[in-house]
Short mmCIF file of C-alpha atoms and ligand atoms in Angstrom, two decimals:
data_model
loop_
_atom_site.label_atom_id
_atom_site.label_comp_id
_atom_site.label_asym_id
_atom_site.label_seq_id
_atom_site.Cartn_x
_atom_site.Cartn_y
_atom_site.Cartn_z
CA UNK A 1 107.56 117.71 106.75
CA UNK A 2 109.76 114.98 107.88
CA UNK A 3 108.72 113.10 111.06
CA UNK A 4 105.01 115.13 110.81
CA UNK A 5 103.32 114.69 107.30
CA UNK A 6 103.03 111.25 107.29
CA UNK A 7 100.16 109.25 105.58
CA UNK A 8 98.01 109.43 108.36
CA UNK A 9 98.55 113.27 109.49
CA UNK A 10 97.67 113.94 105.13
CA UNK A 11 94.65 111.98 105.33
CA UNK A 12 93.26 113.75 108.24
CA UNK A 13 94.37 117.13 106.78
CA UNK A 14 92.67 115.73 103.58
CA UNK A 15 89.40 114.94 105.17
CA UNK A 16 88.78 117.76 107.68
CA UNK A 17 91.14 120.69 106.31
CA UNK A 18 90.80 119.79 102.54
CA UNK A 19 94.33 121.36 101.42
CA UNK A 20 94.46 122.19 97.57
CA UNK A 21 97.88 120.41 97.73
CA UNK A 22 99.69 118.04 99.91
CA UNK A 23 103.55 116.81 100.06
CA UNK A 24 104.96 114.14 101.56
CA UNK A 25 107.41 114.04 103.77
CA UNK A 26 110.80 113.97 101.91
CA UNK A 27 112.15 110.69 100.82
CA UNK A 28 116.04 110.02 99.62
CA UNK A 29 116.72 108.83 96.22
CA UNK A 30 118.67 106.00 96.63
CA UNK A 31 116.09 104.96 99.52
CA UNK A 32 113.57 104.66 96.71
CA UNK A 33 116.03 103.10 94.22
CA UNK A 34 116.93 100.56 95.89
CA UNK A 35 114.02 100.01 97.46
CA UNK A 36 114.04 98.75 101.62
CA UNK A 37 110.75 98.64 103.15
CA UNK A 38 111.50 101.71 105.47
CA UNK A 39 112.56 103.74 102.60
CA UNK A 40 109.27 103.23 100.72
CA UNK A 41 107.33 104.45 104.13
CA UNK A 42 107.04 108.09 103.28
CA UNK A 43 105.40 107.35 99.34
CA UNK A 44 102.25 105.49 100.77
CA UNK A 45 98.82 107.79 100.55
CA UNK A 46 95.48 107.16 100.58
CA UNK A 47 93.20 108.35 97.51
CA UNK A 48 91.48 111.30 99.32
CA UNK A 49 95.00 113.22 99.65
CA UNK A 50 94.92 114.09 95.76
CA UNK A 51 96.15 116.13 94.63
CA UNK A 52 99.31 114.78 96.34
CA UNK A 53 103.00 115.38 95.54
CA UNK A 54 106.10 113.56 96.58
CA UNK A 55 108.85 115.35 97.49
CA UNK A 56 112.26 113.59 96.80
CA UNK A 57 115.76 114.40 97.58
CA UNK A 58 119.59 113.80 97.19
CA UNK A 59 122.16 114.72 95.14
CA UNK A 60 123.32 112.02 92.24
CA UNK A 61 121.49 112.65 88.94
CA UNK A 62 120.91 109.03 87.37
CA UNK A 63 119.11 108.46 91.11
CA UNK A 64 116.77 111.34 90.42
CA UNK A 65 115.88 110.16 87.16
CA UNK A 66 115.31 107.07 88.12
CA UNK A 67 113.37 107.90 91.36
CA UNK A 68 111.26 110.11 89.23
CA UNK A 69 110.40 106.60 86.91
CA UNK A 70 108.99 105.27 90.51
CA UNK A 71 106.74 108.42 91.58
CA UNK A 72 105.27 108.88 88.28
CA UNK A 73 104.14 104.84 88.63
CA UNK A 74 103.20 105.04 92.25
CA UNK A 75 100.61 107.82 91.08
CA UNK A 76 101.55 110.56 92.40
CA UNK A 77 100.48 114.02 91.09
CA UNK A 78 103.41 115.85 91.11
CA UNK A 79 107.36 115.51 92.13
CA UNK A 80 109.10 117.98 94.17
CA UNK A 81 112.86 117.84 94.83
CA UNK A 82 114.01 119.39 98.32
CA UNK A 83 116.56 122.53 97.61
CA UNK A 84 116.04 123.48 101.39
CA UNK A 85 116.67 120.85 104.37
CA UNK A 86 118.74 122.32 106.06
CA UNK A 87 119.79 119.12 108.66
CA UNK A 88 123.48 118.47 108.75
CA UNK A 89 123.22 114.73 107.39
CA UNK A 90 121.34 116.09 104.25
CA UNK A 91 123.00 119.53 104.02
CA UNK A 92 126.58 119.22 104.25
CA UNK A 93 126.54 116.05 102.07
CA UNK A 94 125.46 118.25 99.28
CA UNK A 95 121.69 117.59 99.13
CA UNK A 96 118.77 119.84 100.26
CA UNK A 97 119.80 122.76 100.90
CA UNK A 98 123.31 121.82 100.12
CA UNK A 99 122.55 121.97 96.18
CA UNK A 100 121.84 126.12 96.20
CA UNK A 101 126.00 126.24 96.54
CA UNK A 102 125.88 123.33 93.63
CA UNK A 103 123.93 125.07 91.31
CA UNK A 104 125.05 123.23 88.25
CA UNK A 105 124.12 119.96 89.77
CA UNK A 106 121.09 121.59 90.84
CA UNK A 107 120.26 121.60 86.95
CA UNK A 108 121.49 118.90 86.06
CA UNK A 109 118.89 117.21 88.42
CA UNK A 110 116.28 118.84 87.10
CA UNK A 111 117.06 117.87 83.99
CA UNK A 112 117.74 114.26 85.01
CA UNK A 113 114.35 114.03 86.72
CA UNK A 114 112.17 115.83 84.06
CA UNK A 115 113.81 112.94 81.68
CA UNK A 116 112.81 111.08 84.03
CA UNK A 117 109.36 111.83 84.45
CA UNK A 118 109.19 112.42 80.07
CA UNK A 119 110.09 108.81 79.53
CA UNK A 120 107.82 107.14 82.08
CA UNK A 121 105.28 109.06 80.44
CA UNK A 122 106.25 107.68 77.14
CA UNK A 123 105.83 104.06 78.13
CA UNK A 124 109.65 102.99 79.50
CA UNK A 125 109.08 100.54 82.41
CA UNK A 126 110.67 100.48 85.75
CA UNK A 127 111.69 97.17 84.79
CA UNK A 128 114.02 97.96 81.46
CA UNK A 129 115.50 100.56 84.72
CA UNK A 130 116.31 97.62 86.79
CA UNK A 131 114.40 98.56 89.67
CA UNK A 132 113.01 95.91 91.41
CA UNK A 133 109.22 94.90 90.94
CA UNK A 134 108.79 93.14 94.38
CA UNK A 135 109.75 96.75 96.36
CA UNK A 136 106.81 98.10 93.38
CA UNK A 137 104.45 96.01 94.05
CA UNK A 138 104.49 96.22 97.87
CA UNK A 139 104.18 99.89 97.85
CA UNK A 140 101.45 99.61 94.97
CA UNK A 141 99.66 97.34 97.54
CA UNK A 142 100.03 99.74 100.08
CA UNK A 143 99.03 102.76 98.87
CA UNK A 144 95.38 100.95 97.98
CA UNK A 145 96.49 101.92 94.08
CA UNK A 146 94.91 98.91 92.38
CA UNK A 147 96.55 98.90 89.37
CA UNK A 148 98.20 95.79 89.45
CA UNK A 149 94.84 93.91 89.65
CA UNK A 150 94.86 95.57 85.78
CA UNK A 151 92.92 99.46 86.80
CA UNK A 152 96.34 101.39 85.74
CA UNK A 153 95.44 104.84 84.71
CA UNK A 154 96.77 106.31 81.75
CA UNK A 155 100.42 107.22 81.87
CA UNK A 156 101.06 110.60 81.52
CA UNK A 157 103.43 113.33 82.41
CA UNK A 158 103.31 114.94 85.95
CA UNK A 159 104.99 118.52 87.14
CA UNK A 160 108.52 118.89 88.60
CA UNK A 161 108.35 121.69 91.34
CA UNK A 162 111.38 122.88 94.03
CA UNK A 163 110.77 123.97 97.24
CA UNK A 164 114.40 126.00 98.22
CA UNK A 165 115.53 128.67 101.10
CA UNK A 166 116.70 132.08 100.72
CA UNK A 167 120.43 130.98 100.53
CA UNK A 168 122.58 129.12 102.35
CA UNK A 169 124.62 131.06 104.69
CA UNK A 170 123.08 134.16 103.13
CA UNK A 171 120.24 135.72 101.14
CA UNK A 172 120.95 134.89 97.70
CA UNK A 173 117.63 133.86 96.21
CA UNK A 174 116.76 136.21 93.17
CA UNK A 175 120.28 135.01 91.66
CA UNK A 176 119.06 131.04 92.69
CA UNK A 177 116.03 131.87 91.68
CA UNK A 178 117.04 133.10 88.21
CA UNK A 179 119.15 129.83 88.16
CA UNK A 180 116.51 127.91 89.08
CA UNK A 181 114.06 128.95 86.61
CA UNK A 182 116.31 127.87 84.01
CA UNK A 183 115.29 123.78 84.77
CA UNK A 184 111.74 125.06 84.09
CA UNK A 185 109.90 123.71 87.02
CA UNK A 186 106.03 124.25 87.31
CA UNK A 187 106.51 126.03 91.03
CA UNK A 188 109.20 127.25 93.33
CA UNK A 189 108.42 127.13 96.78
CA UNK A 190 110.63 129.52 99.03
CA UNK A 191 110.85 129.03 102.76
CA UNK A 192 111.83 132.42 103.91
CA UNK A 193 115.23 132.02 105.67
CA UNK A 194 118.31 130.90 104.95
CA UNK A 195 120.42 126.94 106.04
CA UNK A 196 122.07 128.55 108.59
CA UNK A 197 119.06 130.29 110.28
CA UNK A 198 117.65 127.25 110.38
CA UNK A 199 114.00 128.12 112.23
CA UNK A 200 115.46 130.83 114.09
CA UNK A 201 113.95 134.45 113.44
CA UNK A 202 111.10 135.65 111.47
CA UNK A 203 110.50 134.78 107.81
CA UNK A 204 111.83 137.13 105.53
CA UNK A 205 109.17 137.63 103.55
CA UNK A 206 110.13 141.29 101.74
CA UNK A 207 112.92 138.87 100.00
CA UNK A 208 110.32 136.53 99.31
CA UNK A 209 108.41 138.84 97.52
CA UNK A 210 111.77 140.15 95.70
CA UNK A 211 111.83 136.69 94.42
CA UNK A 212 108.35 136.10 93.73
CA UNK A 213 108.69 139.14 90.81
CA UNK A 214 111.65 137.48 89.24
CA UNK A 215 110.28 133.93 89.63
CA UNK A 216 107.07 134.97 87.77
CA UNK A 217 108.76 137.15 84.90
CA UNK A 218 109.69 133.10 83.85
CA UNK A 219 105.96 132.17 83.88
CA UNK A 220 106.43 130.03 86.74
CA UNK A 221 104.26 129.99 89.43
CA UNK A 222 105.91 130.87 93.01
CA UNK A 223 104.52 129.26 96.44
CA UNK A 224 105.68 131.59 100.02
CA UNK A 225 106.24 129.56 103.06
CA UNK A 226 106.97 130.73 106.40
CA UNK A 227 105.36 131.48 109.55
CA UNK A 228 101.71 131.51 108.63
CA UNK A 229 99.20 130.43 111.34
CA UNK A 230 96.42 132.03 110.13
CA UNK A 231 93.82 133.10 107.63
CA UNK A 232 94.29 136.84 108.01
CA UNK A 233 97.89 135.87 107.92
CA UNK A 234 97.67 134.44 104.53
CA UNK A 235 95.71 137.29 103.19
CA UNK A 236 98.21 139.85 104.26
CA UNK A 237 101.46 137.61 103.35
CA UNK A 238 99.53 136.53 99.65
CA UNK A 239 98.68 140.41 99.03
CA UNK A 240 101.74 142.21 99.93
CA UNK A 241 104.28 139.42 98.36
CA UNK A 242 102.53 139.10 95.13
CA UNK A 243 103.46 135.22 95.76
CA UNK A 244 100.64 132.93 93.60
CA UNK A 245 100.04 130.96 96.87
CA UNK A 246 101.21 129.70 100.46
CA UNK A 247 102.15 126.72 102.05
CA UNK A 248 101.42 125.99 105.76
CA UNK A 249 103.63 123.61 107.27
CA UNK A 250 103.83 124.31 111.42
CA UNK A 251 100.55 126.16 111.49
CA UNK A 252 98.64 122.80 110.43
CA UNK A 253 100.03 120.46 113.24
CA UNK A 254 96.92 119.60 115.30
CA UNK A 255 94.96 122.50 113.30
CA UNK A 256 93.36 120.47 109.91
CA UNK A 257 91.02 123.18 110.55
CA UNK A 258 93.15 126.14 108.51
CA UNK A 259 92.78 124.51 105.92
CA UNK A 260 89.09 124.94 105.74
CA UNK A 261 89.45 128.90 105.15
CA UNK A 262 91.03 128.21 101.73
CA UNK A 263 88.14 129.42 99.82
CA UNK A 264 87.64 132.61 102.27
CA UNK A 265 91.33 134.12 101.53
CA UNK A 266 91.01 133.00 97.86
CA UNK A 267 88.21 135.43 97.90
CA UNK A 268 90.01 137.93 100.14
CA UNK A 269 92.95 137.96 97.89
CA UNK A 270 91.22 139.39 95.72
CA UNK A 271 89.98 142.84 97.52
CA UNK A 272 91.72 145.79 97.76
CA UNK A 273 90.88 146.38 101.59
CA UNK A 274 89.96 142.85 102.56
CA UNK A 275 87.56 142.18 105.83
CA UNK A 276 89.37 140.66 108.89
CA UNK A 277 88.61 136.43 108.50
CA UNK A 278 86.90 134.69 111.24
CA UNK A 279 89.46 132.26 112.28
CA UNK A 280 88.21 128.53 112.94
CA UNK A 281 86.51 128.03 116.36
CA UNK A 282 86.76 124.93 117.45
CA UNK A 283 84.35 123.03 119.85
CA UNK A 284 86.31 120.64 122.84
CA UNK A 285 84.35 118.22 121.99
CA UNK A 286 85.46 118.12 118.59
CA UNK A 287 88.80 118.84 119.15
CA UNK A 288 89.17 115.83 121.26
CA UNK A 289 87.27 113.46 118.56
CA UNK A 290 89.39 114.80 116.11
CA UNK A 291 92.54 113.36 118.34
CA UNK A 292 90.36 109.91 118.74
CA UNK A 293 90.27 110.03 115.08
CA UNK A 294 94.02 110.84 114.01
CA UNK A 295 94.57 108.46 116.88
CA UNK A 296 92.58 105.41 115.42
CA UNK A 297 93.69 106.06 112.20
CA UNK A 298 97.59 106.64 112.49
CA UNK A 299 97.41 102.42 114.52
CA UNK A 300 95.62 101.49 110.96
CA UNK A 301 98.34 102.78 108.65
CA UNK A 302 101.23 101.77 110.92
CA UNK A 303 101.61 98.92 113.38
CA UNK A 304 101.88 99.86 117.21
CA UNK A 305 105.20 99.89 118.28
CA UNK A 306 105.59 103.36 116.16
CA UNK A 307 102.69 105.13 118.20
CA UNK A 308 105.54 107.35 119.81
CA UNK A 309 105.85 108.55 116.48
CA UNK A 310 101.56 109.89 116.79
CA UNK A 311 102.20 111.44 120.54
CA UNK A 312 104.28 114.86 119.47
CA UNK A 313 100.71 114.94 116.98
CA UNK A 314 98.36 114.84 120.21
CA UNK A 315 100.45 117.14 122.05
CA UNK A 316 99.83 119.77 119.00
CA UNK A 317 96.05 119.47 119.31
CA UNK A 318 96.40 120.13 123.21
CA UNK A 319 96.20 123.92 123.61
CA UNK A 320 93.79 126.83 124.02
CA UNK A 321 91.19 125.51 126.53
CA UNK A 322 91.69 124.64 130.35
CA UNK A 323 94.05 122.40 131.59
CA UNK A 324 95.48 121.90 128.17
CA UNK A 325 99.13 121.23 129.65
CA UNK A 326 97.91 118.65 132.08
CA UNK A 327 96.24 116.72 128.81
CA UNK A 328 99.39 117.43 127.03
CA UNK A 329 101.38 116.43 129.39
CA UNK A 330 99.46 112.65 129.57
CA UNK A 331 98.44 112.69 125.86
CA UNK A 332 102.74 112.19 125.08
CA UNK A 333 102.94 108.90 127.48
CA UNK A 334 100.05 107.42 125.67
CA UNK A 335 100.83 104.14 123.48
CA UNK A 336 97.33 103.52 121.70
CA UNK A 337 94.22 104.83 120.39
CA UNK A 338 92.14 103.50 123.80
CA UNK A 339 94.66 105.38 125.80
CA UNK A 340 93.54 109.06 124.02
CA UNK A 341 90.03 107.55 124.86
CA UNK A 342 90.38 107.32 128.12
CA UNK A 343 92.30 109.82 128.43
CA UNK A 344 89.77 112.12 126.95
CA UNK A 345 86.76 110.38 128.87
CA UNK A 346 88.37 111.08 132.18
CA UNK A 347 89.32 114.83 131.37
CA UNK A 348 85.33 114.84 130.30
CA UNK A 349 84.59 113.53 133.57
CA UNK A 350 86.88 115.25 136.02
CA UNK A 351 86.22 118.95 134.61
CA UNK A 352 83.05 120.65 134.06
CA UNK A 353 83.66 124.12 131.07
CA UNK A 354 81.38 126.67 131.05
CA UNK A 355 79.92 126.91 127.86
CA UNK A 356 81.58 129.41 126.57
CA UNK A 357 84.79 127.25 127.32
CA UNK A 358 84.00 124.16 125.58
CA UNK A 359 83.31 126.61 122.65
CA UNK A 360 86.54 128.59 122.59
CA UNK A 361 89.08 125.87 122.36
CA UNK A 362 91.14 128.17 119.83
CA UNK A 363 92.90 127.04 117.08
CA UNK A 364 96.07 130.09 117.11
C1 FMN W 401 109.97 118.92 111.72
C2 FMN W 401 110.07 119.58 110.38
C3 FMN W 401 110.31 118.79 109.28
C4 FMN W 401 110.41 119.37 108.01
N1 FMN W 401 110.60 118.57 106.93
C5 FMN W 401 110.57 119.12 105.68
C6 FMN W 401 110.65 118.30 104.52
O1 FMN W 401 110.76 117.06 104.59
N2 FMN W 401 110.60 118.91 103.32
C7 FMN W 401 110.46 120.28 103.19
O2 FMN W 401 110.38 120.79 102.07
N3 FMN W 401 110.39 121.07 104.27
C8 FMN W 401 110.43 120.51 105.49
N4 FMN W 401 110.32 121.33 106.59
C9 FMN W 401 110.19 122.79 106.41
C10 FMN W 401 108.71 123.18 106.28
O3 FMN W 401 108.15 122.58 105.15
C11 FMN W 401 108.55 124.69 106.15
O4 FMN W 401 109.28 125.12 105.03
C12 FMN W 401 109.04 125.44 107.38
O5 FMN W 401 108.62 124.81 108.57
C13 FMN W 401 108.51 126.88 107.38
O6 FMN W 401 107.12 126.92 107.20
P1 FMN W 401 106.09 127.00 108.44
O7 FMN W 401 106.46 128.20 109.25
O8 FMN W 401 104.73 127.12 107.78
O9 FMN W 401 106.24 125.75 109.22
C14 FMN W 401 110.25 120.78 107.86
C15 FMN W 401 110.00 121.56 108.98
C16 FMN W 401 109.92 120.98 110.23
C17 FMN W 401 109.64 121.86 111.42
#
């Protein structure tokens, strides 16, 4: 998720929530062509985030294919192209969601970026592409991949998957779908809505599972998206869509927790009457280390002056125990890690929970 699932918010997710996937958040072609230092931002990752996929988008083929060259060498496990931002500057210039009216291009991207991926594979260098080494290098360096100092992995081929909406202005997706499947991607992800609904309303998740059956008659795997805070959630969603998996993307802002019920549904999928899950319970105490933590972490990946970008991040984890709006409300002025600290020392101070209170801090 743009603005949210940055290197810092995966690595937390990856060390406290253990998600069987992650994505980055999406990153334009010609950004990673042509290589600025911003642009490159969104592919750094830490080793503990595998299996980790980056998601890519834009709209000109021979960018894609060359993009797809750069992912495959950062070592990244998979490449995902976005079929489904729905912002205007992405949207209406034909990329993201943009491409389900495009749907020619939308193969022909595929196709470009499969190459892509099949020739990096085979040994072509990023070098015979023209792209330049120095941007490579720096973002080799910074994502702690040590393969320049001669620790390269084997080359070898990774999955192309699309995440897309329902339609664009409306539901269209077992045609898109059916189009779709023709550029043979591992996965389709499907956000239940359509562009224009944005956010707005309730994920539709009766065309998801319309989808899902026509998705799968291709022997690809399809991934629901859409609304899911919790466990019991994903059981129900998972059972009555038929979809092969979810993805959470709001439900795991200042919750890394949900993630650690992945092996519970996996086992509830598979009953006929499944048991209600316990959700997470999370302790204050460790809800407020957890924000230390994120905290500390997000200053080591990036250098101060973007801290705004961590506050929306502490505001998420501020909810579900007393005075959670007065904390929220000073947890989005701070502008470092010893700020949260203090911040958190003097709530710790100032307030003494009944037990049962510093237990309860929910996670919904
Ligand atoms: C702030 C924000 C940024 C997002 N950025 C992306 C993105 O970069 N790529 C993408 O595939 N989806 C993106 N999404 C959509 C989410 O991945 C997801 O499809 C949507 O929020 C519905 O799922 P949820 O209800 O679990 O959040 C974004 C959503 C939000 C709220």
């Amino acid at each position: 998720m743009d603005g949210v699932t940055d290197v810092a918010f995966r690595h937390i997710m990856a060390t406290h929530g253990h998600p069987d996937v992650v994505f980055t958040e999406f990153t334009n072609v010609h950004d990673i062509c042509h290589g600025s230092r911003p642009g490159w931002e969104p592919l750094r990752y830490s080793e503990c985030e595998r299996p980790v996929v980056a998601q890519i988008y834009g709209k000109d083929p021979a960018l894609f294919y060359k993009a797809a060259h750069v992912v495959a060498d950062l070592g990244f496990d998979g490449l995902d192209i976005n079929m489904g931002c729905p912002s205007k500057n992405v949207a209406t210039s034909g990329s993201g969601a943009g491409l389900i009216r495009t749907p020619n291009l939308a193969l022909e991207i595929m196709a470009s970026t499969k190459q892509g991926l099949a020739d990096w594979a085979s040994g072509q260098t990023l070098a015979e592409l023209g792209i330049k080494k120095a941007a490579i290098e720096q973002a080799n360096e910074r994502n702690a991949n040590r393969w320049l100092e001669g620790n390269r992995p084997p080359r070898k081929l990774i999955p192309l998957t699309v995440k897309t909406r329902l339609g664009y202005d409306t539901v269209v997706i077992n045609e898109w779908s059916d189009c779709l499947a023709q550029g043979k991607p591992e996965v389709i992800s499907i956000h239940g809505r359509t562009l224009e609904q944005m956010y707005r309303g309730e994920a539709d998740w009766e065309a998801i599972a319309s989808a899902a059956k026509v998705i799968q008659s291709h022997g690809i795997l399809v991934l629901g998206n859409g609304d899911i805070r919790s466990l019991n959630e994903a059981v129900s969603r998972i059972q009555a869509s038929g979809v092969d998996g979810i993805l959470i993307g709001r439900g795991a802002q200042g919750n890394p927790w949900i993630f650690q019920g992945n092996e519970l549904i996996r086992k509830s999928v598979l009953e006929t009457n499944p048991p209600s899950l316990p959700e997470p319970s999370i302790s204050l105490e460790t809800r407020f280390q957890m924000m230390i933590n994120h905290a500390t972490l997000f200053e080591s990946f990036h250098e101060s002056p973007r801290f705004p970008r961590m506050r929306k991040h502490l505001g998420w984890y501020c909810s579900g125990f007393p005075y959670a709006a007065v904390m929220r409300s000073n947890m989005v002025k701070t502008n470092t890690a010893q700020d949260v600290q203090r911040l958190v020392d003097e709530y710790m101070s100032q307030h003494v929970l009944t037990e049962a209170e510093a237990l309860s801090a929910s996670t919904l």
